[in-house]
PDB file of N, CA and C in Angstrom:
ATOM      1  N   MET A   1      73.383 149.309  60.051  1.00 66.00           N
ATOM      2  CA  MET A   1      72.078 149.526  60.621  1.00 66.00           C
ATOM      3  C   MET A   1      71.012 148.701  59.896  1.00 66.00           C
ATOM      4  N   GLU A   2      71.284 148.252  58.685  1.00 78.00           N
ATOM      5  CA  GLU A   2      70.302 147.446  57.963  1.00 78.00           C
ATOM      6  C   GLU A   2      70.228 146.022  58.496  1.00 78.00           C
ATOM      7  N   ASP A   3      71.352 145.507  58.988  1.00 83.00           N
ATOM      8  CA  ASP A   3      71.408 144.110  59.410  1.00 83.00           C
ATOM      9  C   ASP A   3      71.501 143.911  60.916  1.00 83.00           C
ATOM     10  N   PHE A   4      71.768 144.968  61.667  1.00 86.00           N
ATOM     11  CA  PHE A   4      71.991 144.833  63.104  1.00 86.00           C
ATOM     12  C   PHE A   4      71.163 145.858  63.864  1.00 86.00           C
ATOM     13  N   HIS A   5      70.988 145.616  65.145  1.00 89.00           N
ATOM     14  CA  HIS A   5      70.255 146.542  66.005  1.00 89.00           C
ATOM     15  C   HIS A   5      71.112 147.774  66.285  1.00 89.00           C
ATOM     16  N   GLN A   6      70.444 148.878  66.540  1.00 92.00           N
ATOM     17  CA  GLN A   6      71.145 150.141  66.779  1.00 92.00           C
ATOM     18  C   GLN A   6      72.115 150.036  67.946  1.00 92.00           C
ATOM     19  N   HIS A   7      71.710 149.414  69.045  1.00 91.00           N
ATOM     20  CA  HIS A   7      72.608 149.339  70.203  1.00 91.00           C
ATOM     21  C   HIS A   7      73.856 148.515  69.892  1.00 91.00           C
ATOM     22  N   GLN A   8      73.739 147.521  69.027  1.00 91.00           N
ATOM     23  CA  GLN A   8      74.912 146.720  68.638  1.00 91.00           C
ATOM     24  C   GLN A   8      75.892 147.567  67.826  1.00 91.00           C
ATOM     25  N   VAL A   9      75.356 148.344  66.907  1.00 92.00           N
ATOM     26  CA  VAL A   9      76.208 149.210  66.085  1.00 92.00           C
ATOM     27  C   VAL A   9      76.862 150.271  66.955  1.00 92.00           C
ATOM     28  N   GLU A  10      76.101 150.840  67.878  1.00 92.00           N
ATOM     29  CA  GLU A  10      76.654 151.864  68.772  1.00 92.00           C
ATOM     30  C   GLU A  10      77.810 151.304  69.592  1.00 92.00           C
ATOM     31  N   GLN A  11      77.655 150.101  70.125  1.00 91.00           N
ATOM     32  CA  GLN A  11      78.731 149.479  70.904  1.00 91.00           C
ATOM     33  C   GLN A  11      79.975 149.267  70.047  1.00 91.00           C
ATOM     34  N   ALA A  12      79.785 148.828  68.817  1.00 91.00           N
ATOM     35  CA  ALA A  12      80.912 148.591  67.924  1.00 91.00           C
ATOM     36  C   ALA A  12      81.601 149.907  67.554  1.00 91.00           C
ATOM     37  N   VAL A  13      80.829 150.959  67.356  1.00 92.00           N
ATOM     38  CA  VAL A  13      81.409 152.262  67.035  1.00 92.00           C
ATOM     39  C   VAL A  13      82.211 152.794  68.215  1.00 92.00           C
ATOM     40  N   VAL A  14      81.681 152.666  69.412  1.00 92.00           N
ATOM     41  CA  VAL A  14      82.406 153.109  70.609  1.00 92.00           C
ATOM     42  C   VAL A  14      83.729 152.351  70.728  1.00 92.00           C
ATOM     43  N   GLU A  15      83.693 151.058  70.510  1.00 89.00           N
ATOM     44  CA  GLU A  15      84.908 150.249  70.583  1.00 89.00           C
ATOM     45  C   GLU A  15      85.897 150.647  69.487  1.00 89.00           C
ATOM     46  N   ALA A  16      85.391 150.892  68.287  1.00 88.00           N
ATOM     47  CA  ALA A  16      86.262 151.298  67.178  1.00 88.00           C
ATOM     48  C   ALA A  16      86.921 152.638  67.471  1.00 88.00           C
ATOM     49  N   LEU A  17      86.170 153.575  68.005  1.00 89.00           N
ATOM     50  CA  LEU A  17      86.754 154.869  68.362  1.00 89.00           C
ATOM     51  C   LEU A  17      87.814 154.719  69.440  1.00 89.00           C
ATOM     52  N   ARG A  18      87.554 153.854  70.405  1.00 88.00           N
ATOM     53  CA  ARG A  18      88.531 153.612  71.473  1.00 88.00           C
ATOM     54  C   ARG A  18      89.830 153.057  70.904  1.00 88.00           C
ATOM     55  N   LEU A  19      89.705 152.221  69.890  1.00 84.00           N
ATOM     56  CA  LEU A  19      90.874 151.595  69.277  1.00 84.00           C
ATOM     57  C   LEU A  19      91.521 152.462  68.199  1.00 84.00           C
ATOM     58  N   GLY A  20      90.836 153.522  67.789  1.00 83.00           N
ATOM     59  CA  GLY A  20      91.350 154.360  66.712  1.00 83.00           C
ATOM     60  C   GLY A  20      91.148 153.736  65.345  1.00 83.00           C
ATOM     61  N   ALA A  21      90.250 152.767  65.262  1.00 80.00           N
ATOM     62  CA  ALA A  21      89.933 152.094  63.999  1.00 80.00           C
ATOM     63  C   ALA A  21      88.648 152.710  63.472  1.00 80.00           C
ATOM     64  N   ILE A  22      88.771 153.628  62.526  1.00 75.00           N
ATOM     65  CA  ILE A  22      87.629 154.468  62.180  1.00 75.00           C
ATOM     66  C   ILE A  22      86.957 154.099  60.862  1.00 75.00           C
ATOM     67  N   SER A  23      87.207 152.928  60.351  1.00 83.00           N
ATOM     68  CA  SER A  23      86.605 152.561  59.068  1.00 83.00           C
ATOM     69  C   SER A  23      85.329 151.740  59.273  1.00 83.00           C
ATOM     70  N   PHE A  24      84.519 151.713  58.237  1.00 84.00           N
ATOM     71  CA  PHE A  24      83.311 150.890  58.241  1.00 84.00           C
ATOM     72  C   PHE A  24      83.669 149.430  58.498  1.00 84.00           C
ATOM     73  N   ASP A  25      84.723 148.960  57.828  1.00 84.00           N
ATOM     74  CA  ASP A  25      85.128 147.551  57.965  1.00 84.00           C
ATOM     75  C   ASP A  25      85.521 147.210  59.392  1.00 84.00           C
ATOM     76  N   ALA A  26      86.208 148.130  60.058  1.00 85.00           N
ATOM     77  CA  ALA A  26      86.614 147.881  61.445  1.00 85.00           C
ATOM     78  C   ALA A  26      85.395 147.770  62.352  1.00 85.00           C
ATOM     79  N   VAL A  27      84.435 148.662  62.165  1.00 88.00           N
ATOM     80  CA  VAL A  27      83.212 148.622  62.982  1.00 88.00           C
ATOM     81  C   VAL A  27      82.475 147.315  62.743  1.00 88.00           C
ATOM     82  N   LYS A  28      82.366 146.926  61.488  1.00 88.00           N
ATOM     83  CA  LYS A  28      81.666 145.680  61.171  1.00 88.00           C
ATOM     84  C   LYS A  28      82.402 144.477  61.757  1.00 88.00           C
ATOM     85  N   MET A  29      83.730 144.484  61.670  1.00 86.00           N
ATOM     86  CA  MET A  29      84.507 143.375  62.215  1.00 86.00           C
ATOM     87  C   MET A  29      84.335 143.279  63.732  1.00 86.00           C
ATOM     88  N   LEU A  30      84.332 144.413  64.401  1.00 90.00           N
ATOM     89  CA  LEU A  30      84.137 144.421  65.857  1.00 90.00           C
ATOM     90  C   LEU A  30      82.744 143.920  66.216  1.00 90.00           C
ATOM     91  N   LEU A  31      81.747 144.333  65.459  1.00 92.00           N
ATOM     92  CA  LEU A  31      80.376 143.904  65.729  1.00 92.00           C
ATOM     93  C   LEU A  31      80.231 142.402  65.526  1.00 92.00           C
ATOM     94  N   LEU A  32      80.758 141.887  64.430  1.00 90.00           N
ATOM     95  CA  LEU A  32      80.658 140.450  64.159  1.00 90.00           C
ATOM     96  C   LEU A  32      81.424 139.630  65.193  1.00 90.00           C
ATOM     97  N   ALA A  33      82.587 140.122  65.591  1.00 89.00           N
ATOM     98  CA  ALA A  33      83.365 139.409  66.609  1.00 89.00           C
ATOM     99  C   ALA A  33      82.593 139.331  67.919  1.00 89.00           C
ATOM    100  N   ARG A  34      81.919 140.420  68.272  1.00 89.00           N
ATOM    101  CA  ARG A  34      81.134 140.425  69.513  1.00 89.00           C
ATOM    102  C   ARG A  34      79.971 139.438  69.416  1.00 89.00           C
ATOM    103  N   LEU A  35      79.301 139.402  68.270  1.00 88.00           N
ATOM    104  CA  LEU A  35      78.179 138.482  68.092  1.00 88.00           C
ATOM    105  C   LEU A  35      78.625 137.021  68.133  1.00 88.00           C
ATOM    106  N   GLU A  36      79.835 136.762  67.636  1.00 88.00           N
ATOM    107  CA  GLU A  36      80.353 135.394  67.591  1.00 88.00           C
ATOM    108  C   GLU A  36      81.156 135.030  68.836  1.00 88.00           C
ATOM    109  N   ASN A  37      81.170 135.924  69.818  1.00 84.00           N
ATOM    110  CA  ASN A  37      81.900 135.699  71.084  1.00 84.00           C
ATOM    111  C   ASN A  37      83.354 135.320  70.848  1.00 84.00           C
ATOM    112  N   ARG A  38      84.023 136.076  69.983  1.00 84.00           N
ATOM    113  CA  ARG A  38      85.441 135.839  69.723  1.00 84.00           C
ATOM    114  C   ARG A  38      86.162 137.180  69.737  1.00 84.00           C
ATOM    115  N   PRO A  39      87.451 137.170  69.992  1.00 78.00           N
ATOM    116  CA  PRO A  39      88.187 138.438  69.976  1.00 78.00           C
ATOM    117  C   PRO A  39      88.333 138.964  68.547  1.00 78.00           C
ATOM    118  N   ALA A  40      88.290 140.263  68.418  1.00 77.00           N
ATOM    119  CA  ALA A  40      88.479 140.877  67.100  1.00 77.00           C
ATOM    120  C   ALA A  40      89.961 140.846  66.748  1.00 77.00           C
ATOM    121  N   ARG A  41      90.247 140.632  65.490  1.00 73.00           N
ATOM    122  CA  ARG A  41      91.638 140.593  65.024  1.00 73.00           C
ATOM    123  C   ARG A  41      91.940 141.879  64.271  1.00 73.00           C
ATOM    124  N   LEU A  42      92.376 142.886  65.015  1.00 66.00           N
ATOM    125  CA  LEU A  42      92.692 144.182  64.428  1.00 66.00           C
ATOM    126  C   LEU A  42      94.177 144.504  64.596  1.00 66.00           C
ATOM    127  N   ASP A  43      95.009 143.524  64.370  1.00 68.00           N
ATOM    128  CA  ASP A  43      96.443 143.702  64.530  1.00 68.00           C
ATOM    129  C   ASP A  43      97.009 144.353  63.271  1.00 68.00           C
ATOM    130  N   LEU A  44      97.390 145.627  63.387  1.00 69.00           N
ATOM    131  CA  LEU A  44      97.886 146.353  62.228  1.00 69.00           C
ATOM    132  C   LEU A  44      99.369 146.129  61.970  1.00 69.00           C
ATOM    133  N   THR A  45     100.024 145.282  62.752  1.00 73.00           N
ATOM    134  CA  THR A  45     101.443 145.013  62.495  1.00 73.00           C
ATOM    135  C   THR A  45     101.622 144.292  61.161  1.00 73.00           C
ATOM    136  N   PHE A  46     100.573 143.668  60.670  1.00 67.00           N
ATOM    137  CA  PHE A  46     100.641 143.005  59.371  1.00 67.00           C
ATOM    138  C   PHE A  46     100.501 144.001  58.220  1.00 67.00           C
ATOM    139  N   TYR A  47     100.140 145.230  58.543  1.00 67.00           N
ATOM    140  CA  TYR A  47      99.920 146.259  57.528  1.00 67.00           C
ATOM    141  C   TYR A  47     100.721 147.521  57.855  1.00 67.00           C
ATOM    142  N   PRO A  48     102.060 147.418  57.869  1.00 74.00           N
ATOM    143  CA  PRO A  48     102.871 148.580  58.262  1.00 74.00           C
ATOM    144  C   PRO A  48     102.782 149.744  57.272  1.00 74.00           C
ATOM    145  N   TYR A  49     102.329 149.496  56.075  1.00 73.00           N
ATOM    146  CA  TYR A  49     102.237 150.543  55.056  1.00 73.00           C
ATOM    147  C   TYR A  49     101.012 151.430  55.235  1.00 73.00           C
ATOM    148  N   LEU A  50     100.067 151.008  56.077  1.00 70.00           N
ATOM    149  CA  LEU A  50      98.879 151.822  56.293  1.00 70.00           C
ATOM    150  C   LEU A  50      99.214 153.001  57.207  1.00 70.00           C
ATOM    151  N   PRO A  51      98.807 154.195  56.823  1.00 75.00           N
ATOM    152  CA  PRO A  51      99.087 155.360  57.681  1.00 75.00           C
ATOM    153  C   PRO A  51      98.213 155.336  58.931  1.00 75.00           C
ATOM    154  N   ALA A  52      98.756 155.858  59.998  1.00 75.00           N
ATOM    155  CA  ALA A  52      97.985 155.966  61.237  1.00 75.00           C
ATOM    156  C   ALA A  52      97.012 157.133  61.097  1.00 75.00           C
ATOM    157  N   ALA A  53      95.797 156.929  61.504  1.00 74.00           N
ATOM    158  CA  ALA A  53      94.769 157.969  61.404  1.00 74.00           C
ATOM    159  C   ALA A  53      94.642 158.697  62.730  1.00 74.00           C
ATOM    160  N   THR A  54      94.590 159.994  62.665  1.00 78.00           N
ATOM    161  CA  THR A  54      94.298 160.801  63.841  1.00 78.00           C
ATOM    162  C   THR A  54      93.089 161.668  63.503  1.00 78.00           C
ATOM    163  N   VAL A  55      92.066 161.558  64.297  1.00 77.00           N
ATOM    164  CA  VAL A  55      90.823 162.281  64.048  1.00 77.00           C
ATOM    165  C   VAL A  55      90.531 163.156  65.246  1.00 77.00           C
ATOM    166  N   LYS A  56      90.385 164.438  64.980  1.00 80.00           N
ATOM    167  CA  LYS A  56      90.078 165.376  66.054  1.00 80.00           C
ATOM    168  C   LYS A  56      88.565 165.503  66.205  1.00 80.00           C
ATOM    169  N   THR A  57      88.148 165.932  67.364  1.00 83.00           N
ATOM    170  CA  THR A  57      86.736 166.174  67.614  1.00 83.00           C
ATOM    171  C   THR A  57      86.300 167.400  66.827  1.00 83.00           C
ATOM    172  N   THR A  58      85.155 167.307  66.184  1.00 81.00           N
ATOM    173  CA  THR A  58      84.653 168.420  65.390  1.00 81.00           C
ATOM    174  C   THR A  58      84.167 169.534  66.292  1.00 81.00           C
ATOM    175  N   ASP A  59      84.543 170.744  65.934  1.00 83.00           N
ATOM    176  CA  ASP A  59      84.067 171.931  66.635  1.00 83.00           C
ATOM    177  C   ASP A  59      82.777 172.380  65.948  1.00 83.00           C
ATOM    178  N   PRO A  60      81.640 172.344  66.627  1.00 82.00           N
ATOM    179  CA  PRO A  60      80.369 172.703  65.990  1.00 82.00           C
ATOM    180  C   PRO A  60      80.376 174.106  65.394  1.00 82.00           C
ATOM    181  N   ARG A  61      81.217 174.995  65.923  1.00 82.00           N
ATOM    182  CA  ARG A  61      81.278 176.357  65.386  1.00 82.00           C
ATOM    183  C   ARG A  61      81.803 176.370  63.957  1.00 82.00           C
ATOM    184  N   ALA A  62      82.518 175.319  63.558  1.00 80.00           N
ATOM    185  CA  ALA A  62      83.047 175.263  62.194  1.00 80.00           C
ATOM    186  C   ALA A  62      81.917 175.226  61.176  1.00 80.00           C
ATOM    187  N   TYR A  63      80.772 174.685  61.552  1.00 82.00           N
ATOM    188  CA  TYR A  63      79.642 174.614  60.639  1.00 82.00           C
ATOM    189  C   TYR A  63      79.034 175.984  60.359  1.00 82.00           C
ATOM    190  N   LEU A  64      79.220 176.921  61.289  1.00 82.00           N
ATOM    191  CA  LEU A  64      78.679 178.266  61.065  1.00 82.00           C
ATOM    192  C   LEU A  64      79.313 178.896  59.834  1.00 82.00           C
ATOM    193  N   GLY A  65      80.605 178.635  59.619  1.00 78.00           N
ATOM    194  CA  GLY A  65      81.274 179.154  58.429  1.00 78.00           C
ATOM    195  C   GLY A  65      80.703 178.544  57.168  1.00 78.00           C
ATOM    196  N   LEU A  66      80.356 177.271  57.220  1.00 80.00           N
ATOM    197  CA  LEU A  66      79.746 176.622  56.061  1.00 80.00           C
ATOM    198  C   LEU A  66      78.369 177.208  55.768  1.00 80.00           C
ATOM    199  N   ILE A  67      77.601 177.434  56.827  1.00 82.00           N
ATOM    200  CA  ILE A  67      76.264 178.006  56.655  1.00 82.00           C
ATOM    201  C   ILE A  67      76.365 179.413  56.102  1.00 82.00           C
ATOM    202  N   ALA A  68      77.279 180.207  56.645  1.00 77.00           N
ATOM    203  CA  ALA A  68      77.455 181.578  56.165  1.00 77.00           C
ATOM    204  C   ALA A  68      77.900 181.556  54.706  1.00 77.00           C
ATOM    205  N   GLY A  69      78.778 180.625  54.345  1.00 70.00           N
ATOM    206  CA  GLY A  69      79.227 180.513  52.958  1.00 70.00           C
ATOM    207  C   GLY A  69      78.088 180.110  52.038  1.00 70.00           C
ATOM    208  N   ALA A  70      77.217 179.237  52.499  1.00 67.00           N
ATOM    209  CA  ALA A  70      76.067 178.804  51.693  1.00 67.00           C
ATOM    210  C   ALA A  70      75.088 179.953  51.508  1.00 67.00           C
ATOM    211  N   ASP A  71      74.873 180.738  52.575  1.00 64.00           N
ATOM    212  CA  ASP A  71      73.987 181.895  52.475  1.00 64.00           C
ATOM    213  C   ASP A  71      74.539 182.905  51.486  1.00 64.00           C
ATOM    214  N   LEU A  72      75.855 183.121  51.520  1.00 59.00           N
ATOM    215  CA  LEU A  72      76.490 184.063  50.613  1.00 59.00           C
ATOM    216  C   LEU A  72      76.380 183.573  49.175  1.00 59.00           C
ATOM    217  N   ALA A  73      76.602 182.283  48.957  1.00 61.00           N
ATOM    218  CA  ALA A  73      76.506 181.712  47.604  1.00 61.00           C
ATOM    219  C   ALA A  73      75.067 181.801  47.089  1.00 61.00           C
ATOM    220  N   ALA A  74      74.102 181.557  47.954  1.00 62.00           N
ATOM    221  CA  ALA A  74      72.694 181.623  47.545  1.00 62.00           C
ATOM    222  C   ALA A  74      72.303 183.046  47.181  1.00 62.00           C
ATOM    223  N   SER A  75      72.768 184.028  47.951  1.00 62.00           N
ATOM    224  CA  SER A  75      72.415 185.422  47.648  1.00 62.00           C
ATOM    225  C   SER A  75      73.102 185.891  46.370  1.00 62.00           C
ATOM    226  N   THR A  76      74.311 185.399  46.109  1.00 60.00           N
ATOM    227  CA  THR A  76      75.013 185.754  44.876  1.00 60.00           C
ATOM    228  C   THR A  76      74.306 185.144  43.678  1.00 60.00           C
ATOM    229  N   THR A  77      73.871 183.892  43.801  1.00 57.00           N
ATOM    230  CA  THR A  77      73.152 183.228  42.736  1.00 57.00           C
ATOM    231  C   THR A  77      71.830 183.905  42.459  1.00 57.00           C
ATOM    232  N   THR A  78      71.126 184.312  43.504  1.00 52.00           N
ATOM    233  CA  THR A  78      69.834 184.972  43.352  1.00 52.00           C
ATOM    234  C   THR A  78      70.009 186.328  42.660  1.00 52.00           C
ATOM    235  N   VAL A  79      71.027 187.082  43.054  1.00 49.00           N
ATOM    236  CA  VAL A  79      71.287 188.369  42.442  1.00 49.00           C
ATOM    237  C   VAL A  79      71.640 188.196  40.985  1.00 49.00           C
ATOM    238  N   GLY A  80      72.487 187.213  40.695  1.00 50.00           N
ATOM    239  CA  GLY A  80      72.890 186.958  39.315  1.00 50.00           C
ATOM    240  C   GLY A  80      71.731 186.503  38.452  1.00 50.00           C
ATOM    241  N   ALA A  81      70.800 185.757  39.036  1.00 50.00           N
ATOM    242  CA  ALA A  81      69.668 185.237  38.265  1.00 50.00           C
ATOM    243  C   ALA A  81      68.673 186.328  37.931  1.00 50.00           C
ATOM    244  N   SER A  82      68.551 187.337  38.803  1.00 50.00           N
ATOM    245  CA  SER A  82      67.567 188.387  38.562  1.00 50.00           C
ATOM    246  C   SER A  82      68.100 189.475  37.638  1.00 50.00           C
ATOM    247  N   ALA A  83      69.396 189.508  37.403  1.00 48.00           N
ATOM    248  CA  ALA A  83      69.982 190.573  36.581  1.00 48.00           C
ATOM    249  C   ALA A  83      69.797 190.394  35.139  1.00 48.00           C
TER     250      ALA A  83
END
C-alpha cells in the first residue's frame, strides 16, 4: 500500500486468493507482473518441499470468544489490583 494504489493491491490479493498463494511475496509478484504486462511465474513444481496451504474463511463469531476472554482477563486483573 505504500508503493501502489489500493485498487492495484486489491486486484493482486484477489488473484492471490484465487491461486491459493497467500504470502506477501506472492501478492507483490502478481502486482508487479500485472504492471509489467507479463505473466506471473508462480510455478510451485520447483519447490516440492513447500507445504500446501489451506486457509478457511474466518467465522466472525470466533472473535466473540476472544472478546469474552479479554473481558474476563481484564476483570481478573482489576480485582487482583484492588486487593
